[in-house]
Short mmCIF file of C-alpha atoms in Angstrom, two decimals:
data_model
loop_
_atom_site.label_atom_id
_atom_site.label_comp_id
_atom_site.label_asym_id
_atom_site.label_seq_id
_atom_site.Cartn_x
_atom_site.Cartn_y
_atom_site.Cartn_z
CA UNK A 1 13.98 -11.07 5.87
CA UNK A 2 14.18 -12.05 9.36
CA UNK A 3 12.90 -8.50 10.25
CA UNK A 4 10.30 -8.73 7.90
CA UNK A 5 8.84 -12.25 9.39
CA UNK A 6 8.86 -10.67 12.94
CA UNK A 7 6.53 -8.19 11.59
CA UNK A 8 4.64 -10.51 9.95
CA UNK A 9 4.61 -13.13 13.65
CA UNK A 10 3.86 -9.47 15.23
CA UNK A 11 0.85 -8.73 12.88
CA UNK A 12 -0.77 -12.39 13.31
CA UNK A 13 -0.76 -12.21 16.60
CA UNK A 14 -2.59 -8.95 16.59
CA UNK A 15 -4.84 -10.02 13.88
CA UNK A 16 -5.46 -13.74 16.08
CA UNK A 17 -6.01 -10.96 19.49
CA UNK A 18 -8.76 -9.64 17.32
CA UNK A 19 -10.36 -12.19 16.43
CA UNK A 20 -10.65 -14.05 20.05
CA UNK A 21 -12.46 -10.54 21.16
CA UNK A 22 -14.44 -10.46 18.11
CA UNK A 23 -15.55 -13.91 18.74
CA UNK A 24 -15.82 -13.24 22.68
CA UNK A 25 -18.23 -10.16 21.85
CA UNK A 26 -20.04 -12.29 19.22
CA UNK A 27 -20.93 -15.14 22.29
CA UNK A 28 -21.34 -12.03 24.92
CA UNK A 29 -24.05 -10.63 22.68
CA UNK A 30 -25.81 -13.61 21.71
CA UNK A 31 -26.22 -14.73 25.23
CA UNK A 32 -27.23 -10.97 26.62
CA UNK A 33 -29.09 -9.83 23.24
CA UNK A 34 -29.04 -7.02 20.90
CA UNK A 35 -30.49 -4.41 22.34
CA UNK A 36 -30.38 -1.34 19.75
CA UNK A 37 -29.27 -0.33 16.09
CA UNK A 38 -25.92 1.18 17.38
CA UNK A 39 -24.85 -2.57 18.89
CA UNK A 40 -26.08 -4.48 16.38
CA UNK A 41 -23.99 -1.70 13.64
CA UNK A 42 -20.84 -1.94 15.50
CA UNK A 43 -21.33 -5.89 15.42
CA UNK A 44 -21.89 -5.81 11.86
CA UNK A 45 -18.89 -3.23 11.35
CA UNK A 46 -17.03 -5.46 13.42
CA UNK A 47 -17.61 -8.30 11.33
CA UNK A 48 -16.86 -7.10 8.31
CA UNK A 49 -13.59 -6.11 9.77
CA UNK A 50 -13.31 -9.42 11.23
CA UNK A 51 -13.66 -11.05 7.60
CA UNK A 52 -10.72 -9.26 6.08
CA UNK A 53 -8.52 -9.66 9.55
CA UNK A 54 -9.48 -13.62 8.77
CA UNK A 55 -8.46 -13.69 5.13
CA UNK A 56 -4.81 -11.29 5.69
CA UNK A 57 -4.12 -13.94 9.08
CA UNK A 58 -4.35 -16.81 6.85
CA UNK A 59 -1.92 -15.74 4.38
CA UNK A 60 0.39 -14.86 7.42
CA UNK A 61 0.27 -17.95 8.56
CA UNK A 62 1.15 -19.44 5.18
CA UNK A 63 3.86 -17.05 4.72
CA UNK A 64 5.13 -17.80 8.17
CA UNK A 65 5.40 -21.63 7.24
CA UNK A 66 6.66 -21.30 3.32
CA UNK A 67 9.90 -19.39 2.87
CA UNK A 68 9.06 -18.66 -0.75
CA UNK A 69 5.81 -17.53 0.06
CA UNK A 70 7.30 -15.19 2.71
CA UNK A 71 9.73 -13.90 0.34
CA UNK A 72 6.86 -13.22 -2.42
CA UNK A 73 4.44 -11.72 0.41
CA UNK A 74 7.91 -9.49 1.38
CA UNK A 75 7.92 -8.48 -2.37
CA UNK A 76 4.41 -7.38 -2.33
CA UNK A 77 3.94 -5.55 0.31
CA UNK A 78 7.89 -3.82 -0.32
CA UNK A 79 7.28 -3.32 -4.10
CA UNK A 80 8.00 0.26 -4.85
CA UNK A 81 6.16 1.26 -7.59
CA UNK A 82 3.17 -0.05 -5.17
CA UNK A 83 3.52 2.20 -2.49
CA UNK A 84 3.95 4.74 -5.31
CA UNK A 85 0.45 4.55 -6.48
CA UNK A 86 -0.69 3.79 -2.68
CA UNK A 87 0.32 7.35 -2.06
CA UNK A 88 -0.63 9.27 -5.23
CA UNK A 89 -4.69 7.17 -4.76
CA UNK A 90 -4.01 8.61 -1.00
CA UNK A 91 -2.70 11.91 -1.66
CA UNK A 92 -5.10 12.58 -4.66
CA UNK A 93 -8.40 10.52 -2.90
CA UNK A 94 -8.00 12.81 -0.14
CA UNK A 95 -8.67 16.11 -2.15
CA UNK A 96 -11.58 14.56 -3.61
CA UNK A 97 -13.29 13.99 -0.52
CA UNK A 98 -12.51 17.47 0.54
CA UNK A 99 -13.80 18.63 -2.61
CA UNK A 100 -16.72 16.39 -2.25
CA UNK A 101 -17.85 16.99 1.43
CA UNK A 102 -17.19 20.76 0.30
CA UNK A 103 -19.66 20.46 -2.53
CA UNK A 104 -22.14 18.53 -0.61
CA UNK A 105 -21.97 20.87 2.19
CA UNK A 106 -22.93 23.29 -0.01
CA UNK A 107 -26.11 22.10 -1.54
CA UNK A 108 -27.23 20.50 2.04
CA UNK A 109 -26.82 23.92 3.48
CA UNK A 110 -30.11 24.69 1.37
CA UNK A 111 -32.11 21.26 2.86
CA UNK A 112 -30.66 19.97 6.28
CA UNK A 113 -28.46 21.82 8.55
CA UNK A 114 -27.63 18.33 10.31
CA UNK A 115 -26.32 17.14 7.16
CA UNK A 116 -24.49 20.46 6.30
CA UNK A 117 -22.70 20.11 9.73
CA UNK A 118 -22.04 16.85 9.47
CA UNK A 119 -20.23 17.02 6.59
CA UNK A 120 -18.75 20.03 7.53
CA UNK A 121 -17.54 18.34 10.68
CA UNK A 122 -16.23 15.40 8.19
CA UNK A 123 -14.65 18.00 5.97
CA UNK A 124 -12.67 19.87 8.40
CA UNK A 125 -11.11 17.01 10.16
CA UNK A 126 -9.74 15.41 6.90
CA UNK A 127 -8.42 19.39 5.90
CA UNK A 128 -6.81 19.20 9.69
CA UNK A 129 -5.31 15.69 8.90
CA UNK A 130 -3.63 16.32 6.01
CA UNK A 131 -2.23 19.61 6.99
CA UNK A 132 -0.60 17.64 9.83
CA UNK A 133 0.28 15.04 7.78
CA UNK A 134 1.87 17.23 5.73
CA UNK A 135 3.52 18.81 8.32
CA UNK A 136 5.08 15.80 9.94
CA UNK A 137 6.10 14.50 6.82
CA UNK A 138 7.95 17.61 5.83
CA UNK A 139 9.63 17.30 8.77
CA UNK A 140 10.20 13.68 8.68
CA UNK A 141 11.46 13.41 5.17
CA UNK B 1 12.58 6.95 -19.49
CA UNK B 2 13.99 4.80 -21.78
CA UNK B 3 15.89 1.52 -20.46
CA UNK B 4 17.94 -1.04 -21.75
CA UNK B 5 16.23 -3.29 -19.35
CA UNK B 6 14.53 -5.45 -21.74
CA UNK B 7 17.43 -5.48 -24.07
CA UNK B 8 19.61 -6.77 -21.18
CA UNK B 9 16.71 -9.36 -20.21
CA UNK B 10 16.60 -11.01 -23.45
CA UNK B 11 19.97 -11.30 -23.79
CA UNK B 12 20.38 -13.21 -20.47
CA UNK B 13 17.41 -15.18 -21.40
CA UNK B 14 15.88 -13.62 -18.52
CA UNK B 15 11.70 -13.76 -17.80
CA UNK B 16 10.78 -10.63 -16.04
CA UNK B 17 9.42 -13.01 -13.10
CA UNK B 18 12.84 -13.68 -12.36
CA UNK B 19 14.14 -10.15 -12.73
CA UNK B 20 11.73 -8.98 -10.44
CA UNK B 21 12.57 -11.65 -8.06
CA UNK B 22 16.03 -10.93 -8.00
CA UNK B 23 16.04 -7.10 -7.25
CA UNK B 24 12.92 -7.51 -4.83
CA UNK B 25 9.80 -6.09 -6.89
CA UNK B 26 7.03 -7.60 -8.64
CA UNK B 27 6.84 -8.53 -11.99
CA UNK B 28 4.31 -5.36 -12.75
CA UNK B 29 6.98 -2.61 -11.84
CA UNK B 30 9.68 -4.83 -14.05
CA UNK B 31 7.11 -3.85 -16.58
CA UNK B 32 6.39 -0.79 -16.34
CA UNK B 33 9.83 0.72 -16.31
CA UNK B 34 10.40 -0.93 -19.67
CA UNK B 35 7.39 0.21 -21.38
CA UNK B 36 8.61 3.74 -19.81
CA UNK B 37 5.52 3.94 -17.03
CA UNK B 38 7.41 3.98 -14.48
CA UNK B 39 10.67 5.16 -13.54
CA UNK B 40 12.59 3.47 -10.88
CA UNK B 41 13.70 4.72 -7.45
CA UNK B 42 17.51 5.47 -7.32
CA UNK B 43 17.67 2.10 -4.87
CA UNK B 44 15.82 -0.02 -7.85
CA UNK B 45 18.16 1.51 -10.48
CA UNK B 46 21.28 0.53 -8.43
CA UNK B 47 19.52 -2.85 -8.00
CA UNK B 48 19.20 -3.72 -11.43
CA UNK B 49 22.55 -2.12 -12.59
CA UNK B 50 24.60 -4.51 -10.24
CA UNK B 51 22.35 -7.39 -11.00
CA UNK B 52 23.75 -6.91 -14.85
CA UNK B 53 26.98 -5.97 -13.34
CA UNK B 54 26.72 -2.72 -15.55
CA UNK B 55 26.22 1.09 -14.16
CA UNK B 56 22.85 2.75 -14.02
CA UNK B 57 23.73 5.59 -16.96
CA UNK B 58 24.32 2.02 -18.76
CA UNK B 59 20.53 1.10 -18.61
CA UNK B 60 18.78 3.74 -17.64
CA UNK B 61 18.67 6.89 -20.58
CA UNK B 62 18.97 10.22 -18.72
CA UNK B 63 19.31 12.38 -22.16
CA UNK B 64 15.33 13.47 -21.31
CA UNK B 65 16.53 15.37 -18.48
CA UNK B 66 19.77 16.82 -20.34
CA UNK B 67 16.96 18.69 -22.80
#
């Protein structure tokens, strides 16, 4: 367990190191201006990210302080049959996108050849990563 | 695969809360390797065997694979 709550110390700092530059960028911005689409996407993106970095750091922090709640957080995030599904929804989700940017490739081929490279672009780099992903973890394993 | 899991459970007036609890998984897998969902890692097995202080051939059926 004691491993398990210096990951968990590890993480909230992280998660706390991400929020202070969030928030510094935030001020930074407001007091220079949005200037274009891109910033004020990444902000947004940022944000959002932000949100959910917020909401796992506060149940750190709760975990850190409450030795049952560590233990049930441990238990969670351990729980085998949970990291079973994890990797058949990652395993499986990742030849349906293939599939999907393939398909879509296809039919924007016809219409927009941004689009069709694009997604061809998007489609070869997730074929790349899980042909290395498989590779390293037939290695690894 | 078939278990004795619940069998054992109810006998030791056991929830499966506090089964999970005490071999480290949530209360979800507990269930799903007794309705037959789910079958256990070799670790979980052993977990669960020495919590009922039985051996895993015990709880767990392994005829399926005999066939």
């Amino acid at each position: 367990m004691e491993k398990f709550r210096s990951k968990i110390r590890r993480d909230a700092l992280i998660a706390s190191i991400y929020c202070v530059l969030l928030v510094a960028a935030l001020i930074t911005l407001a007091i220079v201006g949005l200037e274009d689409i891109a910033t004020s996407y990444a902000l947004g993106f940022g944000s959002g990210i932000g949100a959910v970095v917020v909401y796992h750091l506060i149940i750190y922090m709760r975990a850190l302080k409450d030795e049952t709640k560590l233990k049930t957080l441990y238990i969670k995030e351990n729980d085998e049959r949970t990291r079973h599904i994890d990797a058949k929804v990652g395993g499986i989700g990742m030849n349906i996108a293939i599939m999907t940017f393939a398909i879509g490739m296809l039919i924007a081929n016809y219409f927009n050849k941004m689009v069709f490279y694009t997604l061809l672009a998007a489609m070869l780099f997730l074929a790349i990563l899980k042909i290395v992903l498989g590779r390293y973890y037939t290695q690894k394993l | 695969m078939k278990t004795k899991i619940a069998a054992l459970r109810k006998q030791n007036k056991l929830s499966q809360e506090e089964l999970a609890e005490a071999v480290g998984v949530t209360r979800q897998t507990i269930t799903s390797i007794e309705v037959g969902k789910y079958t256990a890692s070799l670790i979980l097995a052993y977990k669960i065997a020495r919590f009922f202080h039985m051996s895993i051939e015990e709880i767990f059926d392994f005829s399926e694979l005999e066939d």
